[in-house]
XYZ file of C-alpha atoms in Angstrom:
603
model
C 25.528 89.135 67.015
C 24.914 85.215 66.300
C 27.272 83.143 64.947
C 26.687 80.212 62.672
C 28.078 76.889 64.142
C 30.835 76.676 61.098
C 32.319 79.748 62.070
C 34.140 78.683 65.359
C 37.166 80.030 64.207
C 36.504 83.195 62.914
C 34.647 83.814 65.888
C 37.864 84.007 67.945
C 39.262 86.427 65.672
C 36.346 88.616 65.723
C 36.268 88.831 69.202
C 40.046 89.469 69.504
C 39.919 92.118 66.739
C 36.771 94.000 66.182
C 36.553 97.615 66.372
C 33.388 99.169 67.941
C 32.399 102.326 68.561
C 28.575 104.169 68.943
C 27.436 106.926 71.083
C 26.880 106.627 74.763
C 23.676 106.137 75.993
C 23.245 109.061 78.077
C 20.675 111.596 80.022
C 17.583 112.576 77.173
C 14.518 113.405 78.889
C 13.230 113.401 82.596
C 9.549 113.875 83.799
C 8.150 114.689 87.217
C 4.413 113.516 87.344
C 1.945 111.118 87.028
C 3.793 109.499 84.238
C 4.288 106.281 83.217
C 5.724 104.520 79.958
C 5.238 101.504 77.196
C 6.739 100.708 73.916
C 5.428 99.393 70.635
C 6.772 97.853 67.943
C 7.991 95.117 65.413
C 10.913 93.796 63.692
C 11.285 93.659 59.976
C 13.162 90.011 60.497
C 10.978 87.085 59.401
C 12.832 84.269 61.360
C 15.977 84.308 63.703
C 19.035 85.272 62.052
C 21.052 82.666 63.014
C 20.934 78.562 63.554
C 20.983 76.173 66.079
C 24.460 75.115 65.959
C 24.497 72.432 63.393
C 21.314 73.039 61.872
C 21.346 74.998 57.967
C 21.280 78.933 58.542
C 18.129 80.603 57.939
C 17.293 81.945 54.404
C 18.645 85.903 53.613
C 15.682 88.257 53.622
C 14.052 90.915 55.416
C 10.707 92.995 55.296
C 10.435 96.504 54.105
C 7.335 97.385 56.877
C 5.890 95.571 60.007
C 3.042 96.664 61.840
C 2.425 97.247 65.927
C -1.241 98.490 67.627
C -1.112 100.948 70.408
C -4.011 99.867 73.000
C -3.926 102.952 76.505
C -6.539 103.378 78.699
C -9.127 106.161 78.346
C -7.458 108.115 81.109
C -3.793 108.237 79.800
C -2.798 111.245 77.962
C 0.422 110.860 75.175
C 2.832 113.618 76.728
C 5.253 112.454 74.212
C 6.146 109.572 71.844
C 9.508 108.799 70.135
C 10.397 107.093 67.139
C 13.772 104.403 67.125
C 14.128 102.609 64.341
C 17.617 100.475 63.451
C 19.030 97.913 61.066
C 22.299 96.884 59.420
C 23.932 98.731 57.060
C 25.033 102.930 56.857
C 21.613 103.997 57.748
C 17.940 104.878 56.303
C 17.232 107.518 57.631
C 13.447 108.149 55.697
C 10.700 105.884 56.607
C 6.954 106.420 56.523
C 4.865 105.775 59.764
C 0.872 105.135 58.323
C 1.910 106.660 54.732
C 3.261 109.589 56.202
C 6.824 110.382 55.255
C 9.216 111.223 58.893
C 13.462 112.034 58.649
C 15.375 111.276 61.318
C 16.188 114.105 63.481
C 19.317 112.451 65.441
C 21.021 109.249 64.194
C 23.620 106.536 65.951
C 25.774 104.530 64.223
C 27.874 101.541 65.427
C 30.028 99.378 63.827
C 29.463 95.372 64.718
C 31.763 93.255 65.956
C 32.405 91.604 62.060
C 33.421 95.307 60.958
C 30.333 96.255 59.596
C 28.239 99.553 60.077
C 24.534 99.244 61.596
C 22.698 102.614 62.594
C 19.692 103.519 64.321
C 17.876 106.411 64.234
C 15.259 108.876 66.069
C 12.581 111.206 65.522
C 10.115 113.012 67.950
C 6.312 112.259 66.673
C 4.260 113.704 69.411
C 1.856 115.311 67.597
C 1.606 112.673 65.220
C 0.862 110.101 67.459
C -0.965 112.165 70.119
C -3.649 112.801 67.025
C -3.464 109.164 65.604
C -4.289 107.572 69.252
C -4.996 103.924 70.000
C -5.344 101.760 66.571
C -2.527 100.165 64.157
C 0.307 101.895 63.306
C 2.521 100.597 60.281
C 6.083 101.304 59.466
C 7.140 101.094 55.903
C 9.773 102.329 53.317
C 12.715 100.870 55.798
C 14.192 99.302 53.109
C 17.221 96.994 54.026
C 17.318 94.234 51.208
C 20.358 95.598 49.562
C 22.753 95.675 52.034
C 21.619 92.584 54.473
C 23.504 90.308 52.278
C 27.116 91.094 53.255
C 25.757 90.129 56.901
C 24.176 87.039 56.374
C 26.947 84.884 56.553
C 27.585 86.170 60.475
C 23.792 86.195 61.247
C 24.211 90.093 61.912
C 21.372 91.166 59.261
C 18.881 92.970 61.085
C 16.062 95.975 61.000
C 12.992 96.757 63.217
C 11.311 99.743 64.578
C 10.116 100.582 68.040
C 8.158 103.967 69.638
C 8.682 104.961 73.228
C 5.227 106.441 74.656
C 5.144 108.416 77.479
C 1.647 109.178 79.119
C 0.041 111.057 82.523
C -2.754 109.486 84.299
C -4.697 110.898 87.207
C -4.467 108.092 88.976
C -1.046 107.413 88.926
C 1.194 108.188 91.674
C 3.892 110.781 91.205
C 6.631 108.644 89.015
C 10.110 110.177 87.672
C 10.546 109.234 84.155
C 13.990 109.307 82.643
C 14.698 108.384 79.260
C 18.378 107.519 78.387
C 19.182 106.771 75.042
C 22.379 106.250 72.676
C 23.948 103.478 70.767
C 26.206 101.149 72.579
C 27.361 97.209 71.989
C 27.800 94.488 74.544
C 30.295 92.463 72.751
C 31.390 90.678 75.945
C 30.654 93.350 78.508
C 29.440 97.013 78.965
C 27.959 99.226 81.962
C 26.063 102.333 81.968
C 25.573 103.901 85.005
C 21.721 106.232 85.420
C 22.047 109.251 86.940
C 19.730 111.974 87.702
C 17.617 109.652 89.870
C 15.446 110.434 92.866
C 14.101 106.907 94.604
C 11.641 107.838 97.303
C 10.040 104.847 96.965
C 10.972 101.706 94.674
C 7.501 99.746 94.913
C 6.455 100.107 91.149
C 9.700 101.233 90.028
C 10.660 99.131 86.443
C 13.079 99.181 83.760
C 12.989 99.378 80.143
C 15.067 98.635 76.852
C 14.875 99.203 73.351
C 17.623 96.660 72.237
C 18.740 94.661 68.872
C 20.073 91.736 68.029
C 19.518 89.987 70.553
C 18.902 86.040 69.501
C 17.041 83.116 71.341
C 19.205 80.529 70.649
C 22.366 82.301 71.805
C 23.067 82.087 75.856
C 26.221 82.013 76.932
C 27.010 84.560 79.366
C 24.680 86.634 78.792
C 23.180 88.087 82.044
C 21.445 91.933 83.229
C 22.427 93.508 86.244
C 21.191 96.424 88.057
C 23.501 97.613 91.185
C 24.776 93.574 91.213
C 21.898 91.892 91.294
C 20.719 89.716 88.035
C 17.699 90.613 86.252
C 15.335 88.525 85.042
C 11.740 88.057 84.304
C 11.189 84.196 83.371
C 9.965 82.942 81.215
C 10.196 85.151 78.933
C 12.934 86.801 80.047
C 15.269 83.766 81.828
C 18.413 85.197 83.779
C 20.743 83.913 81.082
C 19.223 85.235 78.495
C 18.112 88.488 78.927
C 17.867 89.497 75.504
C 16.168 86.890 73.238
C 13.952 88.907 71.250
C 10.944 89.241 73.506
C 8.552 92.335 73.901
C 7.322 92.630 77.753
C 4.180 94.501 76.705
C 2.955 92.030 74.469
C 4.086 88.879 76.030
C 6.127 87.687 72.739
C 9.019 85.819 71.868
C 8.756 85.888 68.337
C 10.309 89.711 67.936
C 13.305 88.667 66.044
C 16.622 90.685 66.773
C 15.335 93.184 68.803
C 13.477 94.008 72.536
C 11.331 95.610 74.121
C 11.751 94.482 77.628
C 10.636 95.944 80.788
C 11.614 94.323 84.126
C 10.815 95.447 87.880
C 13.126 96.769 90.033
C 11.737 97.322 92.574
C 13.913 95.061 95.196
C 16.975 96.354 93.445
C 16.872 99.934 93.804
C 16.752 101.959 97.128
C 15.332 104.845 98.890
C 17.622 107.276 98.108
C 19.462 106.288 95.208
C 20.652 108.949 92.389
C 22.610 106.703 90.538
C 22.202 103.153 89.301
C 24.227 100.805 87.620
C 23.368 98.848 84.514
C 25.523 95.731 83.809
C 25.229 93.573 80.562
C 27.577 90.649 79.574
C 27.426 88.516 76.536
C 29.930 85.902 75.691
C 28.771 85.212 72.168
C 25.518 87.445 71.214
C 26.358 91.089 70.173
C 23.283 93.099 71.428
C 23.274 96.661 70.701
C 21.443 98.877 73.590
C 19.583 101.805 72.067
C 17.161 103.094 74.810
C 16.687 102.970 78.707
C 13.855 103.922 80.534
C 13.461 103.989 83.942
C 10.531 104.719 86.047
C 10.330 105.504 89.884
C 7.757 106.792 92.553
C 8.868 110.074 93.956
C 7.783 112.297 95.996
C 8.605 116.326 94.561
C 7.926 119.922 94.851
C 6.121 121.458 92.189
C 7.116 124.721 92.150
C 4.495 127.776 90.162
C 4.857 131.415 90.548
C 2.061 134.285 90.013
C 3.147 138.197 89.822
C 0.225 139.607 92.001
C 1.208 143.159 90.840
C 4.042 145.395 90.491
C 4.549 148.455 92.702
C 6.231 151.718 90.999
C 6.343 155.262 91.142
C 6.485 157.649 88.241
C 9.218 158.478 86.011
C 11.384 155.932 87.838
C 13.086 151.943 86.287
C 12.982 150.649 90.073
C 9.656 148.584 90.399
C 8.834 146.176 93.235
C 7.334 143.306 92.168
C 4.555 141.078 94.462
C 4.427 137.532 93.870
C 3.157 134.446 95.217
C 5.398 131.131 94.974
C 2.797 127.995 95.284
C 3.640 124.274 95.833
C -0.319 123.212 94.649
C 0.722 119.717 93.308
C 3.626 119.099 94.972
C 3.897 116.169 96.794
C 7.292 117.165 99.252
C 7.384 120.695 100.568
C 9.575 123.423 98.158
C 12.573 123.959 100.310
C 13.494 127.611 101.238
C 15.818 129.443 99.314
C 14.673 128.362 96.334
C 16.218 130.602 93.681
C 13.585 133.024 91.352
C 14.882 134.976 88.412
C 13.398 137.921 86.469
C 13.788 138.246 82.975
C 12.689 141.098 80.446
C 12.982 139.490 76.650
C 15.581 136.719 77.964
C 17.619 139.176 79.760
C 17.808 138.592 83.509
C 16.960 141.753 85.049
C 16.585 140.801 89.072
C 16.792 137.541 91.163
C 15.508 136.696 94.408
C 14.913 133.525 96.907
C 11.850 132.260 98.495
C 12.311 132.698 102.578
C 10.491 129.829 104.270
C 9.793 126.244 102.863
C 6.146 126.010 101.278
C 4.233 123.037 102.365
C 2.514 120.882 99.960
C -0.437 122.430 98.960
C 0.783 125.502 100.007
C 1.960 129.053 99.039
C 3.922 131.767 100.163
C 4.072 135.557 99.074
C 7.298 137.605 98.404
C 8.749 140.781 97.175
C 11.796 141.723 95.191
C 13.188 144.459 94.175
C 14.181 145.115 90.509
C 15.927 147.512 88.871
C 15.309 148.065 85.062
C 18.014 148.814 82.808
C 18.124 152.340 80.873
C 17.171 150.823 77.758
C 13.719 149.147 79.054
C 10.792 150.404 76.784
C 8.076 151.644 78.706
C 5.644 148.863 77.989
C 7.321 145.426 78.392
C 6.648 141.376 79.415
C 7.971 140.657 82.851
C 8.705 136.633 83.052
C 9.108 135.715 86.897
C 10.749 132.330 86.651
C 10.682 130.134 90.124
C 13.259 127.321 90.476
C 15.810 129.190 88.575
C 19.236 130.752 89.142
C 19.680 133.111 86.776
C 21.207 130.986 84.231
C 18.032 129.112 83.143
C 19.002 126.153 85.110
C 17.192 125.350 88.130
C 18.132 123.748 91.920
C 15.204 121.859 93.098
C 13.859 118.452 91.621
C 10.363 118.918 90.926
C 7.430 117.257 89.858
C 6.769 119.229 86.740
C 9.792 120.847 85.256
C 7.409 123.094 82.613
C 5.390 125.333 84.713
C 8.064 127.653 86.184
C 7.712 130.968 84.440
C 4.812 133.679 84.843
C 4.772 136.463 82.555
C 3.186 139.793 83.184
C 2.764 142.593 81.381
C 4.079 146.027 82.209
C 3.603 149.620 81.841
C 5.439 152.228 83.085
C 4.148 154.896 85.032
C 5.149 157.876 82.641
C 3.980 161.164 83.224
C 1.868 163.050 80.311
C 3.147 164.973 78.239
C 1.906 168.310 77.845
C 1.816 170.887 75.128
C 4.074 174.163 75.188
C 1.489 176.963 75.421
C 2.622 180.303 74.102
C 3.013 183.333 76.679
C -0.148 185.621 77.560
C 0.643 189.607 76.374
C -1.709 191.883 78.195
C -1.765 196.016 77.905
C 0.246 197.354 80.776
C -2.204 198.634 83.406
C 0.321 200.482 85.145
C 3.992 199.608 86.327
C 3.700 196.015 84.685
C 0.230 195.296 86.066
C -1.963 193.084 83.736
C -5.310 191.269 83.152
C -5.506 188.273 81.550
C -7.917 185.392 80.362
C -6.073 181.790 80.075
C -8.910 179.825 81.069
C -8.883 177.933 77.293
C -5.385 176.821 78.242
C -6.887 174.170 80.606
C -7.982 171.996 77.353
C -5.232 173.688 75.240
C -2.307 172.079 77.388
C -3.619 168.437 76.859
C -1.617 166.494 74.155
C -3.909 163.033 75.284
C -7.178 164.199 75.504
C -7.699 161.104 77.864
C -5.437 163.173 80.589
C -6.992 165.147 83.228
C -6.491 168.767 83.833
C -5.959 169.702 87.251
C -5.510 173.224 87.779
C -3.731 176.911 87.589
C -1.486 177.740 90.380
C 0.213 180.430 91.096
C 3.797 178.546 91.907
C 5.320 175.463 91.507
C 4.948 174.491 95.112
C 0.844 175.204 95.067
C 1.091 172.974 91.788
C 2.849 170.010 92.941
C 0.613 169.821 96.241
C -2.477 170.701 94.476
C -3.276 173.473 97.188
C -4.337 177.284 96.322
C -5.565 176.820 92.349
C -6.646 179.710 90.801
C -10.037 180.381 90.548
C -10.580 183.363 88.019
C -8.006 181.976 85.027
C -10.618 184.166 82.634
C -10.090 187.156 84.533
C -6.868 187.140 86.341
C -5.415 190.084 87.446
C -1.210 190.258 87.321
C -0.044 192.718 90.033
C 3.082 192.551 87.842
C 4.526 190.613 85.437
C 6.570 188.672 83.859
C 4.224 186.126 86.252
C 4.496 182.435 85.766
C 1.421 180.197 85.906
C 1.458 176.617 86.167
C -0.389 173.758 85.220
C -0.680 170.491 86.918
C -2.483 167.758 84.596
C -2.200 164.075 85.423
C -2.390 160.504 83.508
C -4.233 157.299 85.187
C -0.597 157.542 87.585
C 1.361 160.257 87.288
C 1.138 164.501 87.159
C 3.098 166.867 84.970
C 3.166 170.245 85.482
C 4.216 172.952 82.911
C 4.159 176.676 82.867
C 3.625 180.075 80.589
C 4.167 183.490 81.378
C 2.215 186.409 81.245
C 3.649 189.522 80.248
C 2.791 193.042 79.258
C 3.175 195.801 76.736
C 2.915 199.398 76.496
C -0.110 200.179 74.777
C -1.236 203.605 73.083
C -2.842 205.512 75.908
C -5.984 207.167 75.993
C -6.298 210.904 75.742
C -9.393 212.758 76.464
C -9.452 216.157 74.244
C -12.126 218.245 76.440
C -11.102 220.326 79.360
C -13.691 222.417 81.512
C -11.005 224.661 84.234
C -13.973 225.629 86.186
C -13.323 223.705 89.432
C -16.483 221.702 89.274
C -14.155 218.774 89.628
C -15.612 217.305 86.338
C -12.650 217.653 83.098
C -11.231 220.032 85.142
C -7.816 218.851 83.619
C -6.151 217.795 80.727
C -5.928 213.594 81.174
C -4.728 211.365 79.474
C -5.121 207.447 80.626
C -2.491 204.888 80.720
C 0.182 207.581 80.549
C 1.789 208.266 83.742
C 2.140 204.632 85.283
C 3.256 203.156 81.709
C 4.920 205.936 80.312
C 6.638 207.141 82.604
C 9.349 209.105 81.118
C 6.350 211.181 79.038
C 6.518 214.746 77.967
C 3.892 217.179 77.237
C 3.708 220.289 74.860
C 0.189 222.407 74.623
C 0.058 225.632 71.940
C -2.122 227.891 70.946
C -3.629 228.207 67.711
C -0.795 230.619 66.192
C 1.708 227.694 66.994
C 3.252 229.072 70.072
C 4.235 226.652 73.085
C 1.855 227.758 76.046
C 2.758 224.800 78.287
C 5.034 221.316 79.278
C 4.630 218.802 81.645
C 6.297 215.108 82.507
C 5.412 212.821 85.089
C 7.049 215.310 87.814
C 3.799 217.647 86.785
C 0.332 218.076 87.856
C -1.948 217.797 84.494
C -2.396 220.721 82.490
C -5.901 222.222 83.614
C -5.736 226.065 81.118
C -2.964 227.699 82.737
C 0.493 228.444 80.999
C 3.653 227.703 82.123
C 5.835 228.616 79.321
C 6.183 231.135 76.092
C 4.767 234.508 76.101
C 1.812 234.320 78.307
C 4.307 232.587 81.154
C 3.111 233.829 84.751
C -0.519 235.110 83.061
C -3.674 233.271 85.763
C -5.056 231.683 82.495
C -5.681 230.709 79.142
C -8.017 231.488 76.920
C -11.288 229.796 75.660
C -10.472 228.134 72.334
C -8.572 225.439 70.656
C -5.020 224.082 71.490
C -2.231 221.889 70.080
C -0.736 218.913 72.297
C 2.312 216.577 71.432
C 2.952 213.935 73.814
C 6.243 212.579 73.678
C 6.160 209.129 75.377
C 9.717 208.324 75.418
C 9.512 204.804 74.212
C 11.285 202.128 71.663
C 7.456 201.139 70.945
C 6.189 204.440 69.934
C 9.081 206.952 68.368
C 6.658 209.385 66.916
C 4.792 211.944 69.330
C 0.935 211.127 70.091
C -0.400 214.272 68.460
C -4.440 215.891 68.600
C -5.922 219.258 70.022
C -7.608 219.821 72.862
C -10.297 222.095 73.692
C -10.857 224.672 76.795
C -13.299 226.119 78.414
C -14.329 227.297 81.417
């Protein structure tokens, strides 16, 4: 901050008592790429704040907007453009940018070596100036006027705006761009030291500030070093007098109390550096140091990944997953063992490493194994993420830090599900034998009508090979039962098979009521089908037409062909012609009440 030649003294105590603090300037952004950087901006000072030393101080005012044109070249593309903007007093922290209205989204504030509070602040316009483009862009609503006069008298009343532009360009060799940013005085000294470097090469490699108060007219001791060595870019820039309020871009020395200065480097930085260290002194001037940028040629990896497909078997959370790590616009080779992590809905979920170094240009194909936990829904977004350890953070520097992650959608391969089908009841044909017809089970046992039916089997074995399917489902014979049939039917991936039963019941049997004993081997007996291999705890009675028993048989005899075996014609060759009585008893839950009828004989 300036000092007005009649304040000699109170310069000493100022120095010897002030109490400053800020925020470091530390780490905010880095790019990879074919980047590069420039600043606009203006002040809102009209004059220098301060005199020559005997010469009357300048008057007390400031503007409330200033404009600055942004001029790139057809081929640069705005990747992204900040807003700084700074002054004395507690802060303003709403300001219109072309009549549209932008709040700070961080702030800094400092406190000056007098004991009074300056601020800056910082919002992220992008969009805004990505649409906007080339042309004039004016600042306004930074109003200062009330609270510049309690600085006057020290020459510390100050304001001006600045916006940091980062572009690509094709043409531009691969650059690492790291923005460092903060709010931190030089009252007689301060040093910041840049980390997160990666010199590969230092031809091209520059430095930039956004600074304020810095003053013309003061020099003494005030000097920029980077790793020792004094920077300077004269005229504009002299070594003693680093900041004067000049702007690099522009080529002026008229931007009162602020800087936008950009200096090379390039013979003060090395191959290999990570670090670098910034040194500013200042005897007199206070200079406030808002932003550093810092731009040098690198050579990186750029690291992409692809899931080529996932392998997986059915019912089962264990997939394998193909994938093919690339290093397309890398300019180094992607070292081996370069960490990839899987994640399902931000959880990680499997992690693997690349197992050879991939040229530039190059690829390399992998597989990994991943195991999905219980609670993974069938259908889900896989996100493969190369250059990462698990935690989100990766290992390797690369050239682009955004294209990492692949995502991938997932199915499961989940077999169908079928529909319960009922059991089959057929009439017994004879010691549980059956016929059945199940052949509209083969649509009935599809709950997706997109599934496929496969086939009938005859056991589970046949069905889960597909081997042996039964051909005659609408007329299949049951030797005995209960028999269980299965069915195989299958999705695009993966078979189910259910089953049903067939089982059978006693039905009434048949009896035919005409008997002809005359040995012509035609009715010569007394039958009755379905009886003996269904019933076969059966009892017959036959009598005569006065109600007298004339014969009984179970399944021990031969049928009754006119002959008696019991009452009072028992032992007599035969029967009469005529009409008889039969109750068959067939001994079963199903049927307590005799089958009753009558039967006629002849001969």
């Amino acid at each position: 901050m300036p000092f007005k030649s009649t304040n000699i003294a109170l310069l000493a105590i100022l120095f010897c008592c002030c109490s400053l603090w800020g925020q470091d300037v530390a780490l905010y952004k880095q790019y990879n790429g074919k980047y590069d950087f420039t600043f606009i901006g203006n002040t809102l000072n009209t004059i220098e704040n301060n005199s020559i030393f005997g010469q009357p101080a300048p008057p007390c005012t400031i503007l409330t907007s200033s404009s600055a044109s942004l001029t790139l070249s057809p081929n640069d593309v705005i990747k992204n453009a900040y807003l700084y903007w700074a002054g004395s007093g507690t802060g303003d922290f709403n300001i219109k940018l072309n009549g549209t209205d932008f709040s700070a989204d961080r702030t800094f504030p400092i406190i000056n070596s007098a004991g009074l509070p300056c601020f800056s602040a910082f919002k992220d316009i992008t969009t805004f100036v990505q649409t906007t483009g080339n042309g004039n862009y004016t600042l306004s609503d930074l109003d200062l006027t009330n609270v510049i006069a309690d600085y006057c008298s020290t020459g510390g009343n100050f304001g001006g705006w600045a916006i940091l532009i980062v572009y690509s360009n094709n043409n531009l060799p691969i650059n690492q761009i790291n923005i460092y940013d903060g709010m931190q005085a030089v009252p007689s000294s301060l040093s910041i030291t840049l980390s997160n470097l990666n010199v590969i090469d230092s031809t091209g490699a520059k430095i930039g500030f956004i600074a304020w108060e810095g003053d013309k007219n003061i020099a003494v001791d005030e000097t920029l070093t980077l790793n020792g060595n004094v920077i300077s870019d004269p005229p504009l820039n002299p070594a003693d007098n680093a900041f004067n309020g000049t702007n690099s871009i522009t080529g002026s020395s008229t931007l009162y109390n602020m800087d936008l200065d950009v200096y090379s480097i390039q013979n003060n930085i090395n191959v290999g550096d990570t670090s670098a260290l910034i040194e500013l002194t200042s005897g007199q001037d206070f200079v406030m140091i808002n932003a550093v940028v810092t731009k040098l040629n690198s050579k990186l990896p750029d690291a992409t990944i692809a899931i080529d497909d996932i392998i997986q078997t059915c019912n089962s959370k264990t997939i394998t997953v193909d994938y093919t790590v690339s290093n397309t616009n890398g300019t180094n080779p992607l070292p081996a063992n370069t960490p990839i992590a899987f994640y399902i809905n931000n959880q990680l979920v499997g992690q693997t490493v690349t197992s050879n170094s991939i040229t530039m240009g190059g690829s390399g194909s992998g597989q990994a194994t991943v195991t999905l936990p219980d609670t993974t829904p069938n259908n889900f977004t896989l996100q493969a993420v190369v250059d990462d350890d698990g935690t989100g953070q990766g290992v390797v520097m690369e050239a682009d830090e955004t294209n990492n992650s692949y995502s991938f959608q997932v199915a499961l391969w989940i077999p169908p599900t079928a529909n319960t089908l009922p059991d089959l009841v057929s009439c017994n044909q004879g010691f549980t034998k059956g016929t059945f017809d199940f052949s509209n089970y083969a649509s009935a046992v599809l709950q997706d009508p997109s599934d496929v039916f496969q086939g009938f089997y005859n056991s589970l074995s046949d069905a889960e090979n597909g081997v042996n399917a039964i051909t005659n489902p609408n007329n299949y014979s049951a030797n005995s039962t209960p028999k269980e049939i299965f069915i195989s039917i299958k999705n695009n991936h993966c078979p189910t098979i259910t089953s049903f039963l067939l089982t059978t019941k006693n039905c009434p049997p048949t009896v035919y009521n005409f008997v002809s004993a005359n040995g012509d081997g035609i009715n010569d007996s007394f039958h009755i089908e379905g009886l003996r291999t269904i019933f076969e705890h059966f009892k017959i009675e036959i009598y005569n037409r006065w109600g007298k028993i004339v014969w009984t048989g179970t399944n021990e005899s031969e049928d009754w062909d006119g002959y008696s075996n019991a009452g009072f014609r028992l032992g007599e060759s035969s029967l009469p012609i005529g009409t008889y009585y039969y109750l068959v008893y067939l001994n079963d839950d199903s049927y307590p009440e005799p089958l009753e009828g009558f039967v006629y004989l002849t001969r």
